[in-house]
Short mmCIF file of C-alpha atoms in Angstrom, two decimals:
data_model
loop_
_atom_site.label_atom_id
_atom_site.label_comp_id
_atom_site.label_asym_id
_atom_site.label_seq_id
_atom_site.Cartn_x
_atom_site.Cartn_y
_atom_site.Cartn_z
CA MET A 128 114.72 80.07 104.89
CA PRO A 129 110.87 81.36 105.18
CA SER A 130 109.30 83.15 108.09
CA LYS A 131 107.45 80.90 110.41
CA PRO A 132 103.94 82.39 110.22
CA GLY A 133 102.63 83.93 113.60
CA PRO A 134 99.64 82.61 115.57
CA VAL A 135 96.30 82.55 114.11
CA THR A 136 94.49 86.99 114.94
CA VAL A 137 91.03 86.14 116.72
CA MET A 138 88.91 88.01 118.06
CA ILE A 139 85.67 87.44 120.78
CA VAL A 140 82.70 90.06 120.57
CA ASP A 141 80.10 88.71 123.21
CA ASP A 142 78.23 91.31 125.60
CA HIS A 143 78.44 88.38 128.48
CA GLU A 144 81.31 89.15 129.98
CA VAL A 145 81.96 85.61 131.25
CA VAL A 146 81.15 84.41 127.65
CA ARG A 147 84.43 86.55 126.42
CA ARG A 148 86.64 84.72 128.84
CA GLY A 149 85.89 81.65 129.19
CA ILE A 150 86.29 81.40 125.09
CA ALA A 151 89.28 83.94 125.41
CA GLU A 152 90.81 81.03 127.69
CA VAL A 153 90.65 78.39 125.65
CA VAL A 154 91.73 79.67 123.24
CA GLU A 155 94.87 81.46 124.62
CA ARG A 156 95.58 78.08 125.89
CA THR A 157 95.84 76.17 122.76
CA ASP A 158 99.42 76.50 120.57
CA GLY A 159 99.28 78.22 117.73
CA MET A 160 96.30 81.10 118.20
CA THR A 161 96.17 84.03 120.60
CA VAL A 162 92.88 86.76 120.84
CA VAL A 163 94.26 90.45 120.07
CA ALA A 164 90.85 91.57 120.46
CA GLU A 165 87.27 91.05 122.13
CA ALA A 166 84.40 93.49 122.10
CA GLY A 167 80.00 93.24 123.67
CA SER A 168 78.65 95.63 120.41
CA VAL A 169 78.58 96.07 117.18
CA ALA A 170 80.24 98.92 117.44
CA ASP A 171 82.49 97.03 120.23
CA GLY A 172 83.48 95.54 117.70
CA VAL A 173 83.07 97.29 114.29
CA ARG A 174 85.94 100.36 116.56
CA ARG A 175 88.05 97.40 117.67
CA ALA A 176 87.60 94.81 114.09
CA GLY A 177 89.52 98.23 112.05
CA LEU A 178 92.39 98.49 114.67
CA VAL A 179 93.98 94.55 114.86
CA ARG A 180 92.79 93.59 112.27
CA PRO A 181 91.49 90.11 113.27
CA GLN A 182 91.88 86.93 110.76
CA VAL A 183 88.91 85.16 112.55
CA MET A 184 86.21 86.65 114.90
CA LEU A 185 84.17 84.83 116.85
CA VAL A 186 80.54 86.57 116.69
CA ASP A 187 77.81 86.17 118.99
CA LEU A 188 74.17 86.78 117.34
CA GLN A 189 72.85 89.22 120.34
CA LEU A 190 74.36 92.06 120.92
CA PRO A 191 72.88 95.20 122.80
CA ASP A 192 72.79 97.81 119.94
CA GLY A 193 72.12 94.63 116.69
CA THR A 194 73.32 92.03 115.77
CA GLY A 195 76.08 89.26 115.11
CA ILE A 196 75.11 89.83 110.87
CA ASP A 197 75.00 93.74 111.19
CA LEU A 198 78.94 93.80 112.29
CA MET A 199 80.09 90.89 110.21
CA ARG A 200 78.31 93.32 106.94
CA ALA A 201 80.07 96.05 108.64
CA VAL A 202 83.35 94.13 108.94
CA ARG A 203 83.08 92.70 105.89
CA GLU A 204 83.33 96.50 104.28
CA THR A 205 86.59 97.08 105.15
CA GLN A 206 88.29 93.71 106.01
CA PRO A 207 87.26 91.03 103.14
CA ASP A 208 90.19 88.53 104.59
CA ALA A 209 88.12 89.05 108.26
CA ARG A 210 86.11 85.31 108.70
CA ALA A 211 83.36 85.01 111.13
CA ILE A 212 82.42 81.61 113.56
CA VAL A 213 79.47 82.54 114.47
CA LEU A 214 78.71 81.11 117.97
CA THR A 215 75.76 81.22 119.42
CA SER A 216 72.51 80.06 121.77
CA PHE A 217 70.21 80.16 118.94
CA ASP A 218 69.72 76.55 116.34
CA ASP A 219 67.42 78.02 114.70
CA ASP A 220 67.71 78.07 110.34
CA ASP A 221 66.43 81.18 109.59
CA ALA A 222 70.09 82.48 111.93
CA LEU A 223 71.93 79.35 109.65
CA ALA A 224 70.69 81.46 106.64
CA ALA A 225 71.24 85.53 107.68
CA ALA A 226 74.77 83.95 109.27
CA LEU A 227 75.55 82.47 105.70
CA GLU A 228 73.98 85.23 103.64
CA ALA A 229 76.50 87.81 105.74
CA GLY A 230 79.40 85.33 105.29
CA ALA A 231 79.69 83.35 107.85
CA ALA A 232 82.15 80.58 107.47
CA ALA A 233 81.06 78.00 110.80
CA TYR A 234 78.04 78.21 112.89
CA LEU A 235 79.19 77.14 116.39
CA LEU A 236 76.67 76.60 119.94
CA LYS A 237 77.34 77.61 122.68
CA SER A 238 76.73 73.63 123.76
CA VAL A 239 80.15 72.65 121.73
CA ARG A 240 83.16 71.72 124.59
CA GLY A 241 86.54 73.88 123.98
CA ALA A 242 88.26 72.02 122.26
CA GLU A 243 85.78 72.04 119.13
CA ILE A 244 85.37 75.47 119.10
CA THR A 245 90.00 75.98 118.60
CA ASP A 246 89.22 73.04 115.71
CA VAL A 247 86.47 75.26 113.95
CA ILE A 248 88.91 78.28 114.17
CA ARG A 249 91.79 76.58 112.61
CA ALA A 250 89.34 75.75 109.73
CA VAL A 251 88.38 78.43 109.08
CA ALA A 252 91.75 80.86 109.16
CA ALA A 253 92.90 77.74 106.79
CA GLY A 254 90.40 78.95 104.43
CA ARG A 255 87.84 76.13 105.70
CA THR A 256 84.14 77.00 105.05
CA LEU A 257 82.13 74.35 107.05
CA LEU A 258 78.67 76.55 106.18
CA ASP A 259 77.28 76.49 102.90
CA GLU A 260 74.34 76.89 101.42
CA ARG A 261 73.61 73.01 100.79
CA THR A 262 73.67 72.54 104.89
CA VAL A 263 71.58 75.46 105.02
CA THR A 264 68.46 74.10 102.13
CA ARG A 265 69.36 70.23 104.12
CA ARG A 266 68.82 71.75 107.31
CA LYS A 267 65.13 72.86 105.77
CA ALA A 268 64.43 70.28 104.12
CA GLY A 269 63.96 67.58 106.76
CA HIS A 270 63.19 64.35 104.92
CA GLU A 271 66.50 64.74 102.68
CA ASP A 272 69.65 62.31 103.10
CA PRO A 273 72.19 64.53 104.69
CA THR A 274 73.58 61.68 103.52
CA GLU A 275 74.33 61.63 100.32
CA ASN A 276 77.09 63.92 99.74
CA LEU A 277 79.20 61.19 101.27
CA THR A 278 82.07 59.47 99.43
CA PRO A 279 81.91 55.90 100.17
CA SER A 280 84.74 55.62 102.77
CA GLU A 281 83.34 58.83 104.37
CA LEU A 282 79.80 56.50 104.95
CA ARG A 283 82.14 53.85 105.97
CA VAL A 284 83.72 55.55 108.71
CA LEU A 285 80.50 57.26 109.81
CA ASP A 286 79.00 53.15 110.49
CA LEU A 287 81.36 52.65 112.59
CA ILE A 288 81.19 55.76 114.69
CA GLY A 289 77.49 54.94 114.32
CA GLU A 290 78.71 51.32 116.51
CA GLY A 291 81.09 53.59 119.06
CA LEU A 292 84.41 52.72 117.97
CA SER A 293 87.57 55.70 118.11
CA ASN A 294 89.63 56.70 115.48
CA ARG A 295 92.06 54.83 116.07
CA GLU A 296 89.27 51.31 116.13
CA ILE A 297 88.12 52.62 112.69
CA ALA A 298 91.31 53.44 111.50
CA GLU A 299 92.33 50.03 112.62
CA ARG A 300 89.61 48.50 111.02
CA LEU A 301 90.26 50.14 107.42
CA GLY A 302 93.70 49.72 107.45
CA VAL A 303 94.87 53.38 106.61
CA ALA A 304 95.80 56.39 109.31
CA GLU A 305 94.86 58.22 111.92
CA LYS A 306 94.48 61.24 110.44
CA THR A 307 92.73 59.73 107.21
CA VAL A 308 89.91 59.07 109.40
CA LYS A 309 90.29 62.67 111.11
CA ASN A 310 90.10 63.67 107.81
CA HIS A 311 87.17 61.92 107.26
CA ILE A 312 85.28 62.75 109.79
CA THR A 313 86.39 66.11 109.21
CA SER A 314 84.64 66.50 105.48
CA LEU A 315 81.20 64.17 106.70
CA LEU A 316 80.73 66.74 109.46
CA ALA A 317 81.03 70.18 107.13
CA LYS A 318 78.50 68.16 104.77
CA MET A 319 75.94 66.32 106.72
CA GLY A 320 76.06 70.61 108.60
CA LEU A 321 77.00 68.59 111.75
CA GLN A 322 79.80 69.95 114.60
CA ARG A 323 80.92 66.74 116.78
CA ARG A 324 81.46 63.61 116.40
CA THR A 325 78.87 62.93 119.52
CA GLN A 326 75.96 64.25 116.91
CA VAL A 327 77.20 61.86 114.16
CA ALA A 328 77.27 58.60 117.03
CA ALA A 329 73.58 60.18 117.78
CA TRP A 330 72.20 60.59 114.22
CA VAL A 331 73.12 57.15 113.13
CA ALA A 332 72.04 55.81 116.68
CA SER A 333 68.96 57.56 115.55
CA ARG A 334 68.11 56.32 112.03
CA LYS A 335 69.36 52.73 112.81
CA HIS A 336 65.36 51.57 113.37
CA VAL A 337 63.83 53.74 110.73
CA GLY A 338 65.91 51.53 107.58
CA TRP A 339 67.37 55.82 107.02
CA ARG A 340 69.78 54.06 104.16
CA ALA A 341 67.08 51.73 102.31
CA GLU A 342 64.02 54.29 102.01
CA PRO A 343 66.26 57.55 101.06
CA GLY A 344 64.52 60.59 101.01
CA HIS A 345 62.37 59.52 104.60
#
């Protein structure tokens, strides 16, 4: 019989101990993942990553002796398979682009809920990339319609989220499994450059009065 895969190994790099501890507690409470190291600087992070070889690194952008970008680049040289998630307070397009260039697989703001962090860790560990060139380009060109690459099913789910329906209600309305709805939401979040379901609802609400579907590109 094949052996059961071990838990996803996670390293947290942030110069604030309270932040590290809070994230570590969330990760440790989640089935299928464990924290193997914590670090508070670029140098410490590079050293510890070399010792424990984590599958996923959660990296803050601002560190005492450099940036999370420096850390990701250094680790990437010796551990090309290690995947990185930027976790920061800065919702900044330049930082986003730099994270992408350094090989980050996702970009999260520290305002996210714990469950969202572990969902992203799981997705990134499974090989998914939630941050791509298209996301960065679209954010910089604010006039573009971020729904242009959604499938008809994803557009329907988008509308129903905007109506305030739960995943179960959307599944019933569309006559599909709830898991299918969750897959659609994961995909549309990645395509739109958003991080959580509530942002989708807010985005739809903000667009309803400007006719964003009627005037694509404005």
